Coordinates of C-alpha atoms in Angstrom, one line a residue:
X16 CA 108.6 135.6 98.7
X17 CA 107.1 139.0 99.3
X18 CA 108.0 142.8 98.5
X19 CA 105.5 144.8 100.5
X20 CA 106.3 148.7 99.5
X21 CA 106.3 151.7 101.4
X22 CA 102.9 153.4 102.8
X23 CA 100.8 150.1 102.5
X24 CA 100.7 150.9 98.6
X25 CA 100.9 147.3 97.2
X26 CA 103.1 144.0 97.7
X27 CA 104.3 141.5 95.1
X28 CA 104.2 137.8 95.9
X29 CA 105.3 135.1 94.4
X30 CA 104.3 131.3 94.3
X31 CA 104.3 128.0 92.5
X32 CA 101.4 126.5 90.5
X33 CA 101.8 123.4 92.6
X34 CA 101.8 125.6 95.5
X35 CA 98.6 126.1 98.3
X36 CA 97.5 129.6 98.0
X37 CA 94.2 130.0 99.2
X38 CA 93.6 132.8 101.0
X39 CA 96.5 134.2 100.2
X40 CA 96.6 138.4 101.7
X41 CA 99.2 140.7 103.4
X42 CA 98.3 142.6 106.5
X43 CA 100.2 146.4 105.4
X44 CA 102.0 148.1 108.2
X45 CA 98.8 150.9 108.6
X46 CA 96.7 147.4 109.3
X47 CA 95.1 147.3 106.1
X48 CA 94.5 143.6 104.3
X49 CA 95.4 143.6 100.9
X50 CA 94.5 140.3 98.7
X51 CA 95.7 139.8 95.3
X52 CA 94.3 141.4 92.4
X53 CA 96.8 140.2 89.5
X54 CA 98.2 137.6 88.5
X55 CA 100.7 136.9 85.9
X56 CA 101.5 133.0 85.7
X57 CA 105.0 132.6 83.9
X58 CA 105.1 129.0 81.8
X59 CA 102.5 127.5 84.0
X60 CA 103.3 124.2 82.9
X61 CA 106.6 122.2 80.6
X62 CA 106.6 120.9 77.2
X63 CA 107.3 117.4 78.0
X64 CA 103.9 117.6 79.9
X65 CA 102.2 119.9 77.8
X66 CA 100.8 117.3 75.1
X67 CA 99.3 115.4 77.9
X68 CA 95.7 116.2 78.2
X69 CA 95.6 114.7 81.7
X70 CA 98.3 117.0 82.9
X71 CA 96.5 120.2 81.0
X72 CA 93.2 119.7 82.6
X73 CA 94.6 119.8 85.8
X74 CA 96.9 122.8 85.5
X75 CA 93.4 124.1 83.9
X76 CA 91.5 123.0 87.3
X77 CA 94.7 124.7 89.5
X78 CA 94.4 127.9 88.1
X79 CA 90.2 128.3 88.1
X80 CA 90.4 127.5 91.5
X81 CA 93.3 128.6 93.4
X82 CA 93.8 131.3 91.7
X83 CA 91.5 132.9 89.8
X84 CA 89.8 133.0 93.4
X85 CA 92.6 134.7 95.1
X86 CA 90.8 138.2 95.1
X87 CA 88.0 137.0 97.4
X88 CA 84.6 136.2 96.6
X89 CA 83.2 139.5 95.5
X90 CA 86.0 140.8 93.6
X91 CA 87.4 139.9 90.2
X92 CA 91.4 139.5 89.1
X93 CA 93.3 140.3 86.6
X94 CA 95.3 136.9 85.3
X95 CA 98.3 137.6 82.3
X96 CA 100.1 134.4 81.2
X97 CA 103.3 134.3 79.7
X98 CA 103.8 130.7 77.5
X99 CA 104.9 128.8 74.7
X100 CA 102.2 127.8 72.7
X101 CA 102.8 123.8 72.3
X102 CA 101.1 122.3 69.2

């Protein structure tokens, strides 16, 4: 799902954890190729999974690289997460 805005001035995405999203970009309408610079992960993972340290490590592993990468390789991104600390 994508809202691209008027003039080529941004585009919101959105996309699952489990999801592919390498190389994720948006060509605007003036040609430019914008890749994402923010992300903001909303519960990235349940609380019947969350006290298993299996399943943690690897929503740990998704997120450094698939999309902590997502701004290319010589740029860095912004990542906000919105959870329920589990304990």
């Amino acid at each position: 799902m994508q809202i691209i805005f008027p003039d080529g001035r941004g585009v919101l995405a959105a996309g699952s954890l489990q999801g592919d999203v390498k190389g994720l970009n948006i060509t605007t309408s003036c040609g430019a190729s914008l890749r994402p610079d923010k992300i903001l992960l909303d519960d990235p993972q349940d609380v019947s999974r969350a006290s298993d340290p299996v399943f943690v490590q690897d929503v740990l592993h998704k997120i450094d690289t698939q999309w902590l990468c997502l701004a290319g390789p010589n740029a860095r991104i912004s990542m906000m997460v919105a959870c329920t600390i589990f304990s």
